[in-house]
């Protein structure tokens, strides 16, 4: 996660002072993936759904998602944190169609 995030950014995007925030961002991303796997297992597993455990997973996933959003914004990783509305609209209009970021993801 660390390498993929840094590879997607200009070399000077994240300074040394922000590396702990980047580490937290990567850690929460991995936690979200694991929580997603556990939620999927709870929903599709052969055992009866334990509603209290399931709801705890959903709550933890929601909290981690909010944390990831906050960390991503503070690192200026989200589109909203990098562009003003006018600039974003011009950028979108000027882009050629291509593969979407999620096209290669597995379900």
PDB file as gemmi writes it, atoms N, CA and C in Angstrom:
CRYST1    1.000    1.000    1.000  90.00  90.00  90.00 P 1                      
ATOM      1  N   UNK A   1       0.829  -1.183   0.000  1.00  0.00           N  
ATOM      2  CA  UNK A   1       0.000   0.000   0.000  1.00  0.00           C  
ATOM      3  C   UNK A   1       0.875   1.250   0.000  1.00  0.00           C  
ATOM      4  N   UNK A   2       1.917   1.223   0.785  1.00  0.00           N  
ATOM      5  CA  UNK A   2       2.841   2.354   0.890  1.00  0.00           C  
ATOM      6  C   UNK A   2       3.416   2.693  -0.484  1.00  0.00           C  
ATOM      7  N   UNK A   3       3.971   1.671  -1.154  1.00  0.00           N  
ATOM      8  CA  UNK A   3       4.612   1.896  -2.449  1.00  0.00           C  
ATOM      9  C   UNK A   3       3.602   2.330  -3.511  1.00  0.00           C  
ATOM     10  N   UNK A   4       2.437   1.730  -3.505  1.00  0.00           N  
ATOM     11  CA  UNK A   4       1.418   2.092  -4.499  1.00  0.00           C  
ATOM     12  C   UNK A   4       0.976   3.537  -4.315  1.00  0.00           C  
ATOM     13  N   UNK A   5       0.833   3.962  -3.086  1.00  0.00           N  
ATOM     14  CA  UNK A   5       0.412   5.340  -2.819  1.00  0.00           C  
ATOM     15  C   UNK A   5       1.487   6.316  -3.267  1.00  0.00           C  
ATOM     16  N   UNK A   6       2.723   6.060  -2.872  1.00  0.00           N  
ATOM     17  CA  UNK A   6       3.814   6.970  -3.240  1.00  0.00           C  
ATOM     18  C   UNK A   6       4.060   6.974  -4.749  1.00  0.00           C  
ATOM     19  N   UNK A   7       3.906   5.833  -5.392  1.00  0.00           N  
ATOM     20  CA  UNK A   7       4.136   5.753  -6.835  1.00  0.00           C  
ATOM     21  C   UNK A   7       3.110   6.575  -7.619  1.00  0.00           C  
ATOM     22  N   UNK A   8       1.944   6.792  -7.025  1.00  0.00           N  
ATOM     23  CA  UNK A   8       0.886   7.533  -7.708  1.00  0.00           C  
ATOM     24  C   UNK A   8       1.002   9.047  -7.519  1.00  0.00           C  
ATOM     25  N   UNK A   9       1.991   9.485  -6.763  1.00  0.00           N  
ATOM     26  CA  UNK A   9       2.130  10.906  -6.430  1.00  0.00           C  
ATOM     27  C   UNK A   9       3.441  11.471  -6.961  1.00  0.00           C  
ATOM     28  N   UNK A  10       3.483  12.793  -7.159  1.00  0.00           N  
ATOM     29  CA  UNK A  10       4.770  13.413  -7.488  1.00  0.00           C  
ATOM     30  C   UNK A  10       5.770  13.179  -6.355  1.00  0.00           C  
ATOM     31  N   UNK A  11       7.047  13.173  -6.680  1.00  0.00           N  
ATOM     32  CA  UNK A  11       8.091  12.834  -5.705  1.00  0.00           C  
ATOM     33  C   UNK A  11       8.081  13.730  -4.477  1.00  0.00           C  
ATOM     34  N   UNK A  12       7.706  14.979  -4.637  1.00  0.00           N  
ATOM     35  CA  UNK A  12       7.745  15.916  -3.499  1.00  0.00           C  
ATOM     36  C   UNK A  12       6.389  16.133  -2.846  1.00  0.00           C  
ATOM     37  N   UNK A  13       5.429  15.266  -3.125  1.00  0.00           N  
ATOM     38  CA  UNK A  13       4.057  15.468  -2.621  1.00  0.00           C  
ATOM     39  C   UNK A  13       3.988  15.311  -1.103  1.00  0.00           C  
ATOM     40  N   UNK A  14       4.655  14.309  -0.566  1.00  0.00           N  
ATOM     41  CA  UNK A  14       4.586  14.031   0.866  1.00  0.00           C  
ATOM     42  C   UNK A  14       5.970  14.245   1.465  1.00  0.00           C  
ATOM     43  N   UNK A  15       6.046  15.206   2.376  1.00  0.00           N  
ATOM     44  CA  UNK A  15       7.311  15.476   3.045  1.00  0.00           C  
ATOM     45  C   UNK A  15       7.536  14.531   4.211  1.00  0.00           C  
ATOM     46  N   UNK A  16       8.733  14.563   4.755  1.00  0.00           N  
ATOM     47  CA  UNK A  16       9.095  13.676   5.867  1.00  0.00           C  
ATOM     48  C   UNK A  16       8.172  13.871   7.063  1.00  0.00           C  
ATOM     49  N   UNK A  17       7.703  15.100   7.259  1.00  0.00           N  
ATOM     50  CA  UNK A  17       6.833  15.376   8.412  1.00  0.00           C  
ATOM     51  C   UNK A  17       5.480  14.680   8.300  1.00  0.00           C  
ATOM     52  N   UNK A  18       5.089  14.286   7.090  1.00  0.00           N  
ATOM     53  CA  UNK A  18       3.788  13.643   6.884  1.00  0.00           C  
ATOM     54  C   UNK A  18       3.888  12.124   6.801  1.00  0.00           C  
ATOM     55  N   UNK A  19       5.077  11.563   6.921  1.00  0.00           N  
ATOM     56  CA  UNK A  19       5.219  10.109   6.801  1.00  0.00           C  
ATOM     57  C   UNK A  19       4.434   9.327   7.857  1.00  0.00           C  
ATOM     58  N   UNK A  20       4.349   9.801   9.107  1.00  0.00           N  
ATOM     59  CA  UNK A  20       3.503   9.079  10.067  1.00  0.00           C  
ATOM     60  C   UNK A  20       2.022   9.062   9.656  1.00  0.00           C  
ATOM     61  N   UNK A  21       1.566  10.141   9.027  1.00  0.00           N  
ATOM     62  CA  UNK A  21       0.184  10.182   8.556  1.00  0.00           C  
ATOM     63  C   UNK A  21       0.003   9.201   7.403  1.00  0.00           C  
ATOM     64  N   UNK A  22       0.983   9.139   6.517  1.00  0.00           N  
ATOM     65  CA  UNK A  22       0.930   8.168   5.421  1.00  0.00           C  
ATOM     66  C   UNK A  22       0.934   6.740   5.961  1.00  0.00           C  
ATOM     67  N   UNK A  23       1.736   6.489   6.985  1.00  0.00           N  
ATOM     68  CA  UNK A  23       1.763   5.144   7.593  1.00  0.00           C  
ATOM     69  C   UNK A  23       0.393   4.792   8.153  1.00  0.00           C  
ATOM     70  N   UNK A  24      -0.254   5.755   8.823  1.00  0.00           N  
ATOM     71  CA  UNK A  24      -1.595   5.515   9.358  1.00  0.00           C  
ATOM     72  C   UNK A  24      -2.588   5.275   8.222  1.00  0.00           C  
ATOM     73  N   UNK A  25      -2.473   6.029   7.141  1.00  0.00           N  
ATOM     74  CA  UNK A  25      -3.341   5.857   5.976  1.00  0.00           C  
ATOM     75  C   UNK A  25      -3.212   4.430   5.422  1.00  0.00           C  
ATOM     76  N   UNK A  26      -1.988   3.968   5.274  1.00  0.00           N  
ATOM     77  CA  UNK A  26      -1.753   2.611   4.760  1.00  0.00           C  
ATOM     78  C   UNK A  26      -2.296   1.551   5.715  1.00  0.00           C  
ATOM     79  N   UNK A  27      -2.067   1.753   7.010  1.00  0.00           N  
ATOM     80  CA  UNK A  27      -2.537   0.799   8.012  1.00  0.00           C  
ATOM     81  C   UNK A  27      -4.067   0.703   7.997  1.00  0.00           C  
ATOM     82  N   UNK A  28      -4.744   1.844   7.927  1.00  0.00           N  
ATOM     83  CA  UNK A  28      -6.208   1.845   7.915  1.00  0.00           C  
ATOM     84  C   UNK A  28      -6.732   1.223   6.618  1.00  0.00           C  
ATOM     85  N   UNK A  29      -6.047   1.440   5.513  1.00  0.00           N  
ATOM     86  CA  UNK A  29      -6.453   0.824   4.243  1.00  0.00           C  
ATOM     87  C   UNK A  29      -6.430  -0.700   4.354  1.00  0.00           C  
ATOM     88  N   UNK A  30      -5.374  -1.235   4.944  1.00  0.00           N  
ATOM     89  CA  UNK A  30      -5.269  -2.682   5.128  1.00  0.00           C  
ATOM     90  C   UNK A  30      -6.359  -3.169   6.088  1.00  0.00           C  
ATOM     91  N   UNK A  31      -6.613  -2.423   7.147  1.00  0.00           N  
ATOM     92  CA  UNK A  31      -7.671  -2.789   8.086  1.00  0.00           C  
ATOM     93  C   UNK A  31      -9.029  -2.832   7.390  1.00  0.00           C  
ATOM     94  N   UNK A  32      -9.286  -1.852   6.525  1.00  0.00           N  
ATOM     95  CA  UNK A  32     -10.558  -1.830   5.799  1.00  0.00           C  
ATOM     96  C   UNK A  32     -10.710  -3.040   4.887  1.00  0.00           C  
ATOM     97  N   UNK A  33      -9.641  -3.417   4.235  1.00  0.00           N  
ATOM     98  CA  UNK A  33      -9.699  -4.608   3.378  1.00  0.00           C  
ATOM     99  C   UNK A  33     -10.044  -5.843   4.201  1.00  0.00           C  
ATOM    100  N   UNK A  34      -9.396  -5.977   5.347  1.00  0.00           N  
ATOM    101  CA  UNK A  34      -9.655  -7.137   6.209  1.00  0.00           C  
ATOM    102  C   UNK A  34     -11.081  -7.111   6.749  1.00  0.00           C  
ATOM    103  N   UNK A  35     -11.536  -5.941   7.170  1.00  0.00           N  
ATOM    104  CA  UNK A  35     -12.921  -5.839   7.645  1.00  0.00           C  
ATOM    105  C   UNK A  35     -13.896  -6.194   6.526  1.00  0.00           C  
ATOM    106  N   UNK A  36     -13.601  -5.768   5.316  1.00  0.00           N  
ATOM    107  CA  UNK A  36     -14.447  -6.126   4.175  1.00  0.00           C  
ATOM    108  C   UNK A  36     -14.499  -7.625   3.958  1.00  0.00           C  
ATOM    109  N   UNK A  37     -13.348  -8.284   4.106  1.00  0.00           N  
ATOM    110  CA  UNK A  37     -13.310  -9.744   3.978  1.00  0.00           C  
ATOM    111  C   UNK A  37     -14.151 -10.401   5.069  1.00  0.00           C  
ATOM    112  N   UNK A  38     -14.029  -9.919   6.292  1.00  0.00           N  
ATOM    113  CA  UNK A  38     -14.796 -10.501   7.396  1.00  0.00           C  
ATOM    114  C   UNK A  38     -16.292 -10.282   7.215  1.00  0.00           C  
ATOM    115  N   UNK A  39     -16.671  -9.114   6.719  1.00  0.00           N  
ATOM    116  CA  UNK A  39     -18.087  -8.843   6.450  1.00  0.00           C  
ATOM    117  C   UNK A  39     -18.594  -9.794   5.369  1.00  0.00           C  
ATOM    118  N   UNK A  40     -17.813  -9.974   4.327  1.00  0.00           N  
ATOM    119  CA  UNK A  40     -18.203 -10.888   3.245  1.00  0.00           C  
ATOM    120  C   UNK A  40     -18.358 -12.318   3.776  1.00  0.00           C  
ATOM    121  N   UNK A  41     -17.426 -12.746   4.609  1.00  0.00           N  
ATOM    122  CA  UNK A  41     -17.506 -14.090   5.192  1.00  0.00           C  
ATOM    123  C   UNK A  41     -18.759 -14.231   6.043  1.00  0.00           C  
ATOM    124  N   UNK A  42     -19.062 -13.196   6.822  1.00  0.00           N  
ATOM    125  CA  UNK A  42     -20.253 -13.252   7.680  1.00  0.00           C  
ATOM    126  C   UNK A  42     -21.518 -13.338   6.835  1.00  0.00           C  
ATOM    127  N   UNK A  43     -21.523 -12.650   5.703  1.00  0.00           N  
ATOM    128  CA  UNK A  43     -22.714 -12.623   4.853  1.00  0.00           C  
ATOM    129  C   UNK A  43     -22.885 -13.903   4.031  1.00  0.00           C  
ATOM    130  N   UNK A  44     -21.783 -14.530   3.669  1.00  0.00           N  
ATOM    131  CA  UNK A  44     -21.871 -15.653   2.736  1.00  0.00           C  
ATOM    132  C   UNK A  44     -21.437 -16.986   3.330  1.00  0.00           C  
ATOM    133  N   UNK A  45     -20.979 -16.983   4.567  1.00  0.00           N  
ATOM    134  CA  UNK A  45     -20.474 -18.207   5.175  1.00  0.00           C  
ATOM    135  C   UNK A  45     -21.563 -19.224   5.432  1.00  0.00           C  
ATOM    136  N   UNK A  46     -21.164 -20.446   5.697  1.00  0.00           N  
ATOM    137  CA  UNK A  46     -22.137 -21.524   5.906  1.00  0.00           C  
ATOM    138  C   UNK A  46     -22.856 -21.425   7.260  1.00  0.00           C  
ATOM    139  N   UNK A  47     -22.256 -20.727   8.207  1.00  0.00           N  
ATOM    140  CA  UNK A  47     -22.867 -20.610   9.531  1.00  0.00           C  
ATOM    141  C   UNK A  47     -23.956 -19.543   9.530  1.00  0.00           C  
ATOM    142  N   UNK A  48     -24.855 -19.665  10.504  1.00  0.00           N  
ATOM    143  CA  UNK A  48     -25.904 -18.660  10.657  1.00  0.00           C  
ATOM    144  C   UNK A  48     -25.265 -17.305  10.970  1.00  0.00           C  
ATOM    145  N   UNK A  49     -25.861 -16.258  10.469  1.00  0.00           N  
ATOM    146  CA  UNK A  49     -25.344 -14.912  10.661  1.00  0.00           C  
ATOM    147  C   UNK A  49     -25.476 -14.507  12.124  1.00  0.00           C  
ATOM    148  N   UNK A  50     -24.356 -14.187  12.752  1.00  0.00           N  
ATOM    149  CA  UNK A  50     -24.345 -13.655  14.110  1.00  0.00           C  
ATOM    150  C   UNK A  50     -24.551 -12.153  13.983  1.00  0.00           C  
ATOM    151  N   UNK A  51     -25.779 -11.705  14.215  1.00  0.00           N  
ATOM    152  CA  UNK A  51     -26.135 -10.322  13.950  1.00  0.00           C  
ATOM    153  C   UNK A  51     -25.308  -9.334  14.763  1.00  0.00           C  
ATOM    154  N   UNK A  52     -25.057  -9.632  16.019  1.00  0.00           N  
ATOM    155  CA  UNK A  52     -24.288  -8.679  16.838  1.00  0.00           C  
ATOM    156  C   UNK A  52     -22.842  -8.558  16.340  1.00  0.00           C  
ATOM    157  N   UNK A  53     -22.242  -9.671  15.970  1.00  0.00           N  
ATOM    158  CA  UNK A  53     -20.878  -9.628  15.427  1.00  0.00           C  
ATOM    159  C   UNK A  53     -20.869  -8.918  14.083  1.00  0.00           C  
ATOM    160  N   UNK A  54     -21.876  -9.192  13.267  1.00  0.00           N  
ATOM    161  CA  UNK A  54     -21.986  -8.557  11.958  1.00  0.00           C  
ATOM    162  C   UNK A  54     -22.123  -7.042  12.097  1.00  0.00           C  
ATOM    163  N   UNK A  55     -22.990  -6.610  12.990  1.00  0.00           N  
ATOM    164  CA  UNK A  55     -23.181  -5.170  13.189  1.00  0.00           C  
ATOM    165  C   UNK A  55     -21.922  -4.508  13.741  1.00  0.00           C  
ATOM    166  N   UNK A  56     -21.179  -5.223  14.565  1.00  0.00           N  
ATOM    167  CA  UNK A  56     -19.913  -4.688  15.075  1.00  0.00           C  
ATOM    168  C   UNK A  56     -18.911  -4.506  13.935  1.00  0.00           C  
ATOM    169  N   UNK A  57     -18.884  -5.457  13.002  1.00  0.00           N  
ATOM    170  CA  UNK A  57     -18.005  -5.338  11.838  1.00  0.00           C  
ATOM    171  C   UNK A  57     -18.412  -4.147  10.970  1.00  0.00           C  
ATOM    172  N   UNK A  58     -19.709  -3.984  10.759  1.00  0.00           N  
ATOM    173  CA  UNK A  58     -20.208  -2.866   9.952  1.00  0.00           C  
ATOM    174  C   UNK A  58     -19.843  -1.540  10.618  1.00  0.00           C  
ATOM    175  N   UNK A  59     -20.005  -1.471  11.922  1.00  0.00           N  
ATOM    176  CA  UNK A  59     -19.676  -0.243  12.660  1.00  0.00           C  
ATOM    177  C   UNK A  59     -18.172   0.040  12.569  1.00  0.00           C  
ATOM    178  N   UNK A  60     -17.345  -0.976  12.746  1.00  0.00           N  
ATOM    179  CA  UNK A  60     -15.893  -0.798  12.660  1.00  0.00           C  
ATOM    180  C   UNK A  60     -15.496  -0.363  11.248  1.00  0.00           C  
ATOM    181  N   UNK A  61     -16.142  -0.934  10.232  1.00  0.00           N  
ATOM    182  CA  UNK A  61     -15.848  -0.566   8.849  1.00  0.00           C  
ATOM    183  C   UNK A  61     -16.204   0.900   8.597  1.00  0.00           C  
ATOM    184  N   UNK A  62     -17.335   1.333   9.106  1.00  0.00           N  
ATOM    185  CA  UNK A  62     -17.745   2.724   8.947  1.00  0.00           C  
ATOM    186  C   UNK A  62     -16.774   3.684   9.614  1.00  0.00           C  
ATOM    187  N   UNK A  63     -16.340   3.342  10.814  1.00  0.00           N  
ATOM    188  CA  UNK A  63     -15.388   4.194  11.533  1.00  0.00           C  
ATOM    189  C   UNK A  63     -14.048   4.253  10.817  1.00  0.00           C  
ATOM    190  N   UNK A  64     -13.585   3.109  10.340  1.00  0.00           N  
ATOM    191  CA  UNK A  64     -12.311   3.065   9.621  1.00  0.00           C  
ATOM    192  C   UNK A  64     -12.411   3.829   8.300  1.00  0.00           C  
ATOM    193  N   UNK A  65     -13.558   3.755   7.644  1.00  0.00           N  
ATOM    194  CA  UNK A  65     -13.758   4.504   6.395  1.00  0.00           C  
ATOM    195  C   UNK A  65     -13.667   6.000   6.642  1.00  0.00           C  
ATOM    196  N   UNK A  66     -14.269   6.456   7.722  1.00  0.00           N  
ATOM    197  CA  UNK A  66     -14.205   7.878   8.063  1.00  0.00           C  
ATOM    198  C   UNK A  66     -12.763   8.285   8.374  1.00  0.00           C  
ATOM    199  N   UNK A  67     -12.044   7.439   9.086  1.00  0.00           N  
ATOM    200  CA  UNK A  67     -10.639   7.723   9.399  1.00  0.00           C  
ATOM    201  C   UNK A  67      -9.812   7.805   8.115  1.00  0.00           C  
ATOM    202  N   UNK A  68     -10.046   6.866   7.198  1.00  0.00           N  
ATOM    203  CA  UNK A  68      -9.315   6.867   5.931  1.00  0.00           C  
ATOM    204  C   UNK A  68      -9.593   8.152   5.154  1.00  0.00           C  
ATOM    205  N   UNK A  69     -10.838   8.572   5.139  1.00  0.00           N  
ATOM    206  CA  UNK A  69     -11.201   9.809   4.443  1.00  0.00           C  
ATOM    207  C   UNK A  69     -10.463  10.999   5.049  1.00  0.00           C  
ATOM    208  N   UNK A  70     -10.429  11.075   6.356  1.00  0.00           N  
ATOM    209  CA  UNK A  70      -9.748  12.175   7.036  1.00  0.00           C  
ATOM    210  C   UNK A  70      -8.250  12.167   6.735  1.00  0.00           C  
ATOM    211  N   UNK A  71      -7.641  10.988   6.814  1.00  0.00           N  
ATOM    212  CA  UNK A  71      -6.209  10.882   6.530  1.00  0.00           C  
ATOM    213  C   UNK A  71      -5.905  11.207   5.068  1.00  0.00           C  
ATOM    214  N   UNK A  72      -6.721  10.696   4.157  1.00  0.00           N  
ATOM    215  CA  UNK A  72      -6.517  10.975   2.738  1.00  0.00           C  
ATOM    216  C   UNK A  72      -6.649  12.455   2.419  1.00  0.00           C  
ATOM    217  N   UNK A  73      -7.589  13.112   3.060  1.00  0.00           N  
ATOM    218  CA  UNK A  73      -7.760  14.544   2.855  1.00  0.00           C  
ATOM    219  C   UNK A  73      -6.575  15.314   3.420  1.00  0.00           C  
ATOM    220  N   UNK A  74      -6.098  14.921   4.592  1.00  0.00           N  
ATOM    221  CA  UNK A  74      -4.968  15.641   5.186  1.00  0.00           C  
ATOM    222  C   UNK A  74      -3.688  15.459   4.374  1.00  0.00           C  
ATOM    223  N   UNK A  75      -3.574  14.340   3.677  1.00  0.00           N  
ATOM    224  CA  UNK A  75      -2.425  14.116   2.792  1.00  0.00           C  
ATOM    225  C   UNK A  75      -2.668  14.682   1.389  1.00  0.00           C  
ATOM    226  N   UNK A  76      -3.854  15.232   1.182  1.00  0.00           N  
ATOM    227  CA  UNK A  76      -4.263  15.784  -0.117  1.00  0.00           C  
ATOM    228  C   UNK A  76      -4.254  14.693  -1.195  1.00  0.00           C  
ATOM    229  N   UNK A  77      -4.778  13.531  -0.839  1.00  0.00           N  
ATOM    230  CA  UNK A  77      -4.860  12.409  -1.777  1.00  0.00           C  
ATOM    231  C   UNK A  77      -6.199  12.368  -2.506  1.00  0.00           C  
ATOM    232  N   UNK A  78      -7.223  12.976  -1.919  1.00  0.00           N  
ATOM    233  CA  UNK A  78      -8.549  12.935  -2.525  1.00  0.00           C  
ATOM    234  C   UNK A  78      -8.680  14.038  -3.565  1.00  0.00           C  
ATOM    235  N   UNK A  79      -9.436  13.799  -4.633  1.00  0.00           N  
ATOM    236  CA  UNK A  79      -9.603  14.846  -5.651  1.00  0.00           C  
ATOM    237  C   UNK A  79     -10.138  16.157  -5.071  1.00  0.00           C  
ATOM    238  N   UNK A  80     -11.045  16.068  -4.109  1.00  0.00           N  
ATOM    239  CA  UNK A  80     -11.619  17.274  -3.532  1.00  0.00           C  
ATOM    240  C   UNK A  80     -10.573  18.125  -2.828  1.00  0.00           C  
ATOM    241  N   UNK A  81      -9.536  17.490  -2.295  1.00  0.00           N  
ATOM    242  CA  UNK A  81      -8.527  18.246  -1.558  1.00  0.00           C  
ATOM    243  C   UNK A  81      -7.438  18.804  -2.466  1.00  0.00           C  
ATOM    244  N   UNK A  82      -7.432  18.390  -3.737  1.00  0.00           N  
ATOM    245  CA  UNK A  82      -6.384  18.844  -4.652  1.00  0.00           C  
ATOM    246  C   UNK A  82      -6.834  19.928  -5.609  1.00  0.00           C  
ATOM    247  N   UNK A  83      -8.134  20.033  -5.863  1.00  0.00           N  
ATOM    248  CA  UNK A  83      -8.612  20.939  -6.894  1.00  0.00           C  
ATOM    249  C   UNK A  83      -9.720  21.844  -6.376  1.00  0.00           C  
ATOM    250  N   UNK A  84      -9.763  23.021  -6.939  1.00  0.00           N  
ATOM    251  CA  UNK A  84     -10.956  23.848  -6.768  1.00  0.00           C  
ATOM    252  C   UNK A  84     -11.987  23.303  -7.747  1.00  0.00           C  
ATOM    253  N   UNK A  85     -13.236  23.613  -7.533  1.00  0.00           N  
ATOM    254  CA  UNK A  85     -14.307  23.067  -8.370  1.00  0.00           C  
ATOM    255  C   UNK A  85     -14.101  23.402  -9.839  1.00  0.00           C  
ATOM    256  N   UNK A  86     -13.700  24.640 -10.151  1.00  0.00           N  
ATOM    257  CA  UNK A  86     -13.515  25.044 -11.545  1.00  0.00           C  
ATOM    258  C   UNK A  86     -12.375  24.264 -12.194  1.00  0.00           C  
ATOM    259  N   UNK A  87     -11.291  24.110 -11.461  1.00  0.00           N  
ATOM    260  CA  UNK A  87     -10.136  23.384 -11.986  1.00  0.00           C  
ATOM    261  C   UNK A  87     -10.483  21.919 -12.205  1.00  0.00           C  
ATOM    262  N   UNK A  88     -11.220  21.323 -11.285  1.00  0.00           N  
ATOM    263  CA  UNK A  88     -11.610  19.918 -11.415  1.00  0.00           C  
ATOM    264  C   UNK A  88     -12.465  19.715 -12.663  1.00  0.00           C  
ATOM    265  N   UNK A  89     -13.399  20.622 -12.909  1.00  0.00           N  
ATOM    266  CA  UNK A  89     -14.263  20.493 -14.083  1.00  0.00           C  
ATOM    267  C   UNK A  89     -13.437  20.562 -15.370  1.00  0.00           C  
ATOM    268  N   UNK A  90     -12.484  21.479 -15.424  1.00  0.00           N  
ATOM    269  CA  UNK A  90     -11.635  21.604 -16.620  1.00  0.00           C  
ATOM    270  C   UNK A  90     -10.763  20.360 -16.793  1.00  0.00           C  
ATOM    271  N   UNK A  91     -10.264  19.822 -15.696  1.00  0.00           N  
ATOM    272  CA  UNK A  91      -9.420  18.623 -15.758  1.00  0.00           C  
ATOM    273  C   UNK A  91     -10.212  17.441 -16.289  1.00  0.00           C  
ATOM    274  N   UNK A  92     -11.417  17.275 -15.809  1.00  0.00           N  
ATOM    275  CA  UNK A  92     -12.267  16.164 -16.246  1.00  0.00           C  
ATOM    276  C   UNK A  92     -12.574  16.290 -17.734  1.00  0.00           C  
ATOM    277  N   UNK A  93     -12.882  17.508 -18.177  1.00  0.00           N  
ATOM    278  CA  UNK A  93     -13.213  17.717 -19.586  1.00  0.00           C  
ATOM    279  C   UNK A  93     -12.021  17.436 -20.498  1.00  0.00           C  
ATOM    280  N   UNK A  94     -10.806  17.692 -20.006  1.00  0.00           N  
ATOM    281  CA  UNK A  94      -9.629  17.539 -20.859  1.00  0.00           C  
ATOM    282  C   UNK A  94      -9.083  16.112 -20.906  1.00  0.00           C  
ATOM    283  N   UNK A  95      -9.533  15.242 -20.032  1.00  0.00           N  
ATOM    284  CA  UNK A  95      -9.021  13.866 -19.985  1.00  0.00           C  
ATOM    285  C   UNK A  95      -9.613  13.026 -21.110  1.00  0.00           C  
ATOM    286  N   UNK A  96      -8.753  12.225 -21.709  1.00  0.00           N  
ATOM    287  CA  UNK A  96      -9.224  11.264 -22.698  1.00  0.00           C  
ATOM    288  C   UNK A  96      -9.806  10.061 -21.973  1.00  0.00           C  
ATOM    289  N   UNK A  97     -10.798   9.423 -22.574  1.00  0.00           N  
ATOM    290  CA  UNK A  97     -11.333   8.220 -21.934  1.00  0.00           C  
ATOM    291  C   UNK A  97     -10.265   7.133 -21.865  1.00  0.00           C  
ATOM    292  N   UNK A  98     -10.283   6.389 -20.808  1.00  0.00           N  
ATOM    293  CA  UNK A  98      -9.336   5.303 -20.621  1.00  0.00           C  
ATOM    294  C   UNK A  98      -9.879   4.348 -19.584  1.00  0.00           C  
ATOM    295  N   UNK A  99      -9.060   3.439 -19.153  1.00  0.00           N  
ATOM    296  CA  UNK A  99      -9.537   2.495 -18.145  1.00  0.00           C  
ATOM    297  C   UNK A  99      -9.846   3.209 -16.832  1.00  0.00           C  
ATOM    298  N   UNK A 100     -10.906   2.802 -16.202  1.00  0.00           N  
ATOM    299  CA  UNK A 100     -11.277   3.363 -14.911  1.00  0.00           C  
ATOM    300  C   UNK A 100     -10.445   2.687 -13.832  1.00  0.00           C  
ATOM    301  N   UNK A 101     -10.174   3.365 -12.712  1.00  0.00           N  
ATOM    302  CA  UNK A 101      -9.303   2.800 -11.674  1.00  0.00           C  
ATOM    303  C   UNK A 101      -9.775   1.445 -11.151  1.00  0.00           C  
ATOM    304  N   UNK A 102     -11.054   1.192 -11.187  1.00  0.00           N  
ATOM    305  CA  UNK A 102     -11.594  -0.041 -10.613  1.00  0.00           C  
ATOM    306  C   UNK A 102     -11.755  -1.162 -11.646  1.00  0.00           C  
ATOM    307  N   UNK A 103     -11.418  -0.918 -12.907  1.00  0.00           N  
ATOM    308  CA  UNK A 103     -11.622  -1.934 -13.941  1.00  0.00           C  
ATOM    309  C   UNK A 103     -10.832  -3.213 -13.676  1.00  0.00           C  
ATOM    310  N   UNK A 104      -9.648  -3.118 -13.083  1.00  0.00           N  
ATOM    311  CA  UNK A 104      -8.836  -4.309 -12.866  1.00  0.00           C  
ATOM    312  C   UNK A 104      -9.059  -4.993 -11.532  1.00  0.00           C  
ATOM    313  N   UNK A 105      -9.984  -4.469 -10.719  1.00  0.00           N  
ATOM    314  CA  UNK A 105     -10.198  -5.021  -9.376  1.00  0.00           C  
ATOM    315  C   UNK A 105     -11.037  -6.282  -9.436  1.00  0.00           C  
ATOM    316  N   UNK A 106     -10.719  -7.195  -8.529  1.00  0.00           N  
ATOM    317  CA  UNK A 106     -11.515  -8.417  -8.391  1.00  0.00           C  
ATOM    318  C   UNK A 106     -12.642  -8.151  -7.416  1.00  0.00           C  
ATOM    319  N   UNK A 107     -13.685  -8.923  -7.529  1.00  0.00           N  
ATOM    320  CA  UNK A 107     -14.797  -8.801  -6.585  1.00  0.00           C  
ATOM    321  C   UNK A 107     -14.656  -9.738  -5.443  1.00  0.00           C  
TER     322      UNK A 107                                                      
END                                                                             
